[in-house]
Short mmCIF file of C-alpha atoms in Angstrom, two decimals:
data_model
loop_
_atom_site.label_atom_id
_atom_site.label_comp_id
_atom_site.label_asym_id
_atom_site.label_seq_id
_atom_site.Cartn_x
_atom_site.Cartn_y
_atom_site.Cartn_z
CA UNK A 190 101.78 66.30 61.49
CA UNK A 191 105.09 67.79 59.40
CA UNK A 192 106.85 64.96 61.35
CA UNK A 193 105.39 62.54 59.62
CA UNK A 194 106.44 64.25 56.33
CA UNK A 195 109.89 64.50 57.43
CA UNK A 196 110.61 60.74 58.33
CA UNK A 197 109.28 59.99 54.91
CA UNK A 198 105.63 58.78 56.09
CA UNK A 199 103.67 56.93 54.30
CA UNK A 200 100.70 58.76 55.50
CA UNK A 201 99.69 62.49 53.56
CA UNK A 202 98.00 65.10 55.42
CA UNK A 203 94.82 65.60 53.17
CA UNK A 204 91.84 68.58 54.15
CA UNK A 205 88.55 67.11 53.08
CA UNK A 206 85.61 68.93 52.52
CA UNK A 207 84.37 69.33 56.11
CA UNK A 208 87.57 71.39 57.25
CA UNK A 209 88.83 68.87 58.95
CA UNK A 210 92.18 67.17 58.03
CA UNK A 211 92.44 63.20 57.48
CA UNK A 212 95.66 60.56 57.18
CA UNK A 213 95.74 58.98 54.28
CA UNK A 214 98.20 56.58 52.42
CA UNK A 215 100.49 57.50 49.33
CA UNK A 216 100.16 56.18 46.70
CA UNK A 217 102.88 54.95 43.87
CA UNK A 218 102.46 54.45 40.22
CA UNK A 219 102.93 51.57 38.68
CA UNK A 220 102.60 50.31 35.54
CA UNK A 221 100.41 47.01 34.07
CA UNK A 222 101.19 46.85 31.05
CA UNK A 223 101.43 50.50 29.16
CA UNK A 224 98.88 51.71 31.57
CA UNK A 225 99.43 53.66 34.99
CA UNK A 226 97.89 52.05 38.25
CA UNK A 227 97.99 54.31 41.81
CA UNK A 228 98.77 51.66 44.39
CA UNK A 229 99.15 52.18 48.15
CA UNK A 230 102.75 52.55 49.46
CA UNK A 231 103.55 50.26 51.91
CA UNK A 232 105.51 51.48 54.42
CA UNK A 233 108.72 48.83 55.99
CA UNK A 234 107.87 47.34 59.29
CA UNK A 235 109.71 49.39 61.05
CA UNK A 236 108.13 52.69 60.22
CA UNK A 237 105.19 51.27 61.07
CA UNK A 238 105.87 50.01 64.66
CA UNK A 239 107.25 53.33 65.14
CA UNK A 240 103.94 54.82 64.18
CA UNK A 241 101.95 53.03 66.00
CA UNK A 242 104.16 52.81 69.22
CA UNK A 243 104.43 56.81 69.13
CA UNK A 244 100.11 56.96 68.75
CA UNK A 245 99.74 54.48 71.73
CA UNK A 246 102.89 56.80 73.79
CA UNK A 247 100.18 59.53 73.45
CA UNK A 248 97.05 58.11 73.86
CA UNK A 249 98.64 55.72 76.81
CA UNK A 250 101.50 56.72 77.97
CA UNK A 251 101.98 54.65 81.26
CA UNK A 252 100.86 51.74 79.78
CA UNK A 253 103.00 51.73 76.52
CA UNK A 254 105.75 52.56 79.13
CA UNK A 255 104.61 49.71 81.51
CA UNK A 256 105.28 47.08 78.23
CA UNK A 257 108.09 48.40 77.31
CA UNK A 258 110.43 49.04 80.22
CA UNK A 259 108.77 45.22 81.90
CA UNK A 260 110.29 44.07 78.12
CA UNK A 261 113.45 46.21 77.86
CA UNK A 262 114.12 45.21 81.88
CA UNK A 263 113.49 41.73 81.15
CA UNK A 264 115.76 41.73 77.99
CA UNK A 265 118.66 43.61 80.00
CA UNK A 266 118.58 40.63 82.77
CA UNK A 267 118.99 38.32 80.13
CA UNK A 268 121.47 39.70 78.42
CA UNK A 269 123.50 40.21 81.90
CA UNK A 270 123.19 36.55 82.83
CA UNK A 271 124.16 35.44 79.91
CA UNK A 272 127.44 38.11 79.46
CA UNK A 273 128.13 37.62 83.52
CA UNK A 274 128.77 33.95 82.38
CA UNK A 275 125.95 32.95 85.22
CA UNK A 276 123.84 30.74 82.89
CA UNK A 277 127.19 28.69 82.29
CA UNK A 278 127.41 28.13 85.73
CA UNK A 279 124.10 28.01 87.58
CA UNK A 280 121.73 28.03 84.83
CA UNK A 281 119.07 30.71 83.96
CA UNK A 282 117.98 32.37 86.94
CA UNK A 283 114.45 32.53 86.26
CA UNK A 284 113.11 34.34 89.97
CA UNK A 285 115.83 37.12 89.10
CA UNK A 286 114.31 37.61 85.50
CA UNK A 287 110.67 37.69 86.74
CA UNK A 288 111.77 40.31 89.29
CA UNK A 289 113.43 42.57 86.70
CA UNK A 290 110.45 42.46 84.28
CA UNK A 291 107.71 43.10 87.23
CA UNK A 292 110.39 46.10 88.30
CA UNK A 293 110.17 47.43 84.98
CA UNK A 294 106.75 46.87 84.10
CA UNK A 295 105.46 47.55 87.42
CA UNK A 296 107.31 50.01 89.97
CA UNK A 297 109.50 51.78 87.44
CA UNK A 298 106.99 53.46 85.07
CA UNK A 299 105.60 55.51 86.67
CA UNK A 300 108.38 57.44 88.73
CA UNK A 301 110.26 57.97 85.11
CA UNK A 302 107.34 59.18 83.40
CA UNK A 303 107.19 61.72 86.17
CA UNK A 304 110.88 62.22 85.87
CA UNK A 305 111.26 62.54 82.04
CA UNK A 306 107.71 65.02 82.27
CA UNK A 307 109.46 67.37 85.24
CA UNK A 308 112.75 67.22 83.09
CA UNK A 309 111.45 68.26 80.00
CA UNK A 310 109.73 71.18 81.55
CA UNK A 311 112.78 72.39 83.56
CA UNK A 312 114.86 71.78 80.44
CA UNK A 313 112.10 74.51 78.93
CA UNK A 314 111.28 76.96 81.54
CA UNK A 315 115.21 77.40 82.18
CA UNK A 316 115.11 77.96 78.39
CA UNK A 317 117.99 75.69 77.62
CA UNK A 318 118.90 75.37 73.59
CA UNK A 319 118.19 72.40 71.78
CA UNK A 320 121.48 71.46 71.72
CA UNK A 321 122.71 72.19 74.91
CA UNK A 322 119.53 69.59 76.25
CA UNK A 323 120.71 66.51 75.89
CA UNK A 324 123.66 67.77 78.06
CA UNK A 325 122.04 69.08 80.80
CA UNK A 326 119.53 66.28 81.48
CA UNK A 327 122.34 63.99 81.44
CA UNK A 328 123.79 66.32 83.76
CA UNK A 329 120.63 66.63 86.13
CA UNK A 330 120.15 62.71 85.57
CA UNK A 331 123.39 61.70 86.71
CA UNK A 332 124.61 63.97 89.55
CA UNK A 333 121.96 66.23 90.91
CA UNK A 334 118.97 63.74 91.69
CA UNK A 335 117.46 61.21 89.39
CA UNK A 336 120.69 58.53 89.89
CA UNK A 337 120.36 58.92 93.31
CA UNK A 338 116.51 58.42 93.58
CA UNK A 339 115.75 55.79 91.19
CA UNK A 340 118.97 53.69 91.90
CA UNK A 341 117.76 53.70 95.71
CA UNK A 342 114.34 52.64 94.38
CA UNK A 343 115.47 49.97 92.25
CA UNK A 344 117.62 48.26 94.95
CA UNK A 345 115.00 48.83 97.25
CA UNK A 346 111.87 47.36 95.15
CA UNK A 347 114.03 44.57 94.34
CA UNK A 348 114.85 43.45 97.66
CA UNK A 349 110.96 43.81 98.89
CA UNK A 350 110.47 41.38 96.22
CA UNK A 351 113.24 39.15 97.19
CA UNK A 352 110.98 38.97 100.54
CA UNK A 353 113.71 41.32 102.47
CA UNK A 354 112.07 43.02 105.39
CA UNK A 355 112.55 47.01 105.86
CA UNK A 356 116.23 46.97 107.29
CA UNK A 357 117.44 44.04 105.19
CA UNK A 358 116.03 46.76 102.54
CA UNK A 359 117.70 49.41 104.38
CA UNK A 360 121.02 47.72 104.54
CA UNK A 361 120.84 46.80 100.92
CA UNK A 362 120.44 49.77 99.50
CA UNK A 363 123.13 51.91 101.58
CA UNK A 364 125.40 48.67 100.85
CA UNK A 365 125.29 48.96 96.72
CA UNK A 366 124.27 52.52 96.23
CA UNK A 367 127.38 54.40 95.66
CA UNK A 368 128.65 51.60 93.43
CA UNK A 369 126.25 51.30 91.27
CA UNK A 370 126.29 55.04 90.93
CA UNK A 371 130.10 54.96 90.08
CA UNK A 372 129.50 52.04 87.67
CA UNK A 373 126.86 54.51 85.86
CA UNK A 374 129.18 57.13 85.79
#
């Protein structure tokens, strides 16, 4: 719990009588009139989604993953029709949106919470340094498998679902793989 002290939490670790330890809110002074009144601290918004988005990422981690990455997926397509310019000219492509948000809500959690898990314990048994990490996942990410794998996957789960049979799939994916892996790089 001495993360939550460090981001400036409005939570306290408190022991109670039992032995066992219990959240509770801080509390500020403040004054009616010439006399002192302990109110709770309310935390910003912010702090608080990021509290409760980091107990559910615990308690459920595919499932918090599933909403986000179907949101951040369906975000991302809109954001790339609308700075491709393809909304000016064709209008919103709605099937393509649907498709991005079921790939990342859907097919794509999974496989990366496998991914990040595996990475994080190489990153530990290999006994890299904090901050030589960030480094060498990118490194691992990017040009020993996980580009490779998941860009294959993505191109393939996204022509399934364009109702592409297995060597329309095929031909898909060993059309646009090495470009999209030199656009990533």
């Amino acid at each position: 719990m001495s993360w939550m002290r460090n981001m400036g939490s409005p939570l306290v670790l408190f022991r109670i009588s039992s032995g066992r330890s219990m959240l509770m809110p801080k509390f500020s002074v403040r004054w009616k009139g010439t006399t002192p009144v302990s109110v709770p601290h309310s935390p910003p918004i912010w702090k608080r989604f990021v509290l409760v988005y980091e107990r559910n990422l615990a308690k459920r981690p595919i499932i918090t993953k599933s909403i986000t990455g179907g949101i951040l997926y369906g975000l991302g397509d809109i954001m790339g029709q609308k700075l491709s310019g393809q909304t000016d000219k064709k209008g919103f492509d709605f099937p393509r949106f649907f498709r991005a948000t079921i790939f990342g809500g859907v097919f794509y959690p999974l496989p990366a919470h496998l991914h990040y898990n595996f990475l994080e314990s190489l990153t530990l048994r290999m006994g890299i340094s904090v901050g030589k990490a960030p480094f060498f996942k990118a490194f691992m990410e990017q040009f020993v498998y996980w580009s490779y794998l998941s860009n294959a996957y993505y191109h393939a789960v996204l022509g399934g679902l364009q109702g592409m049979n297995t060597t329309q799939i095929y031909d898909r994916v060993s059309s646009t793989l090495w470009d999209t892996l030199k656009a990533q790089w």
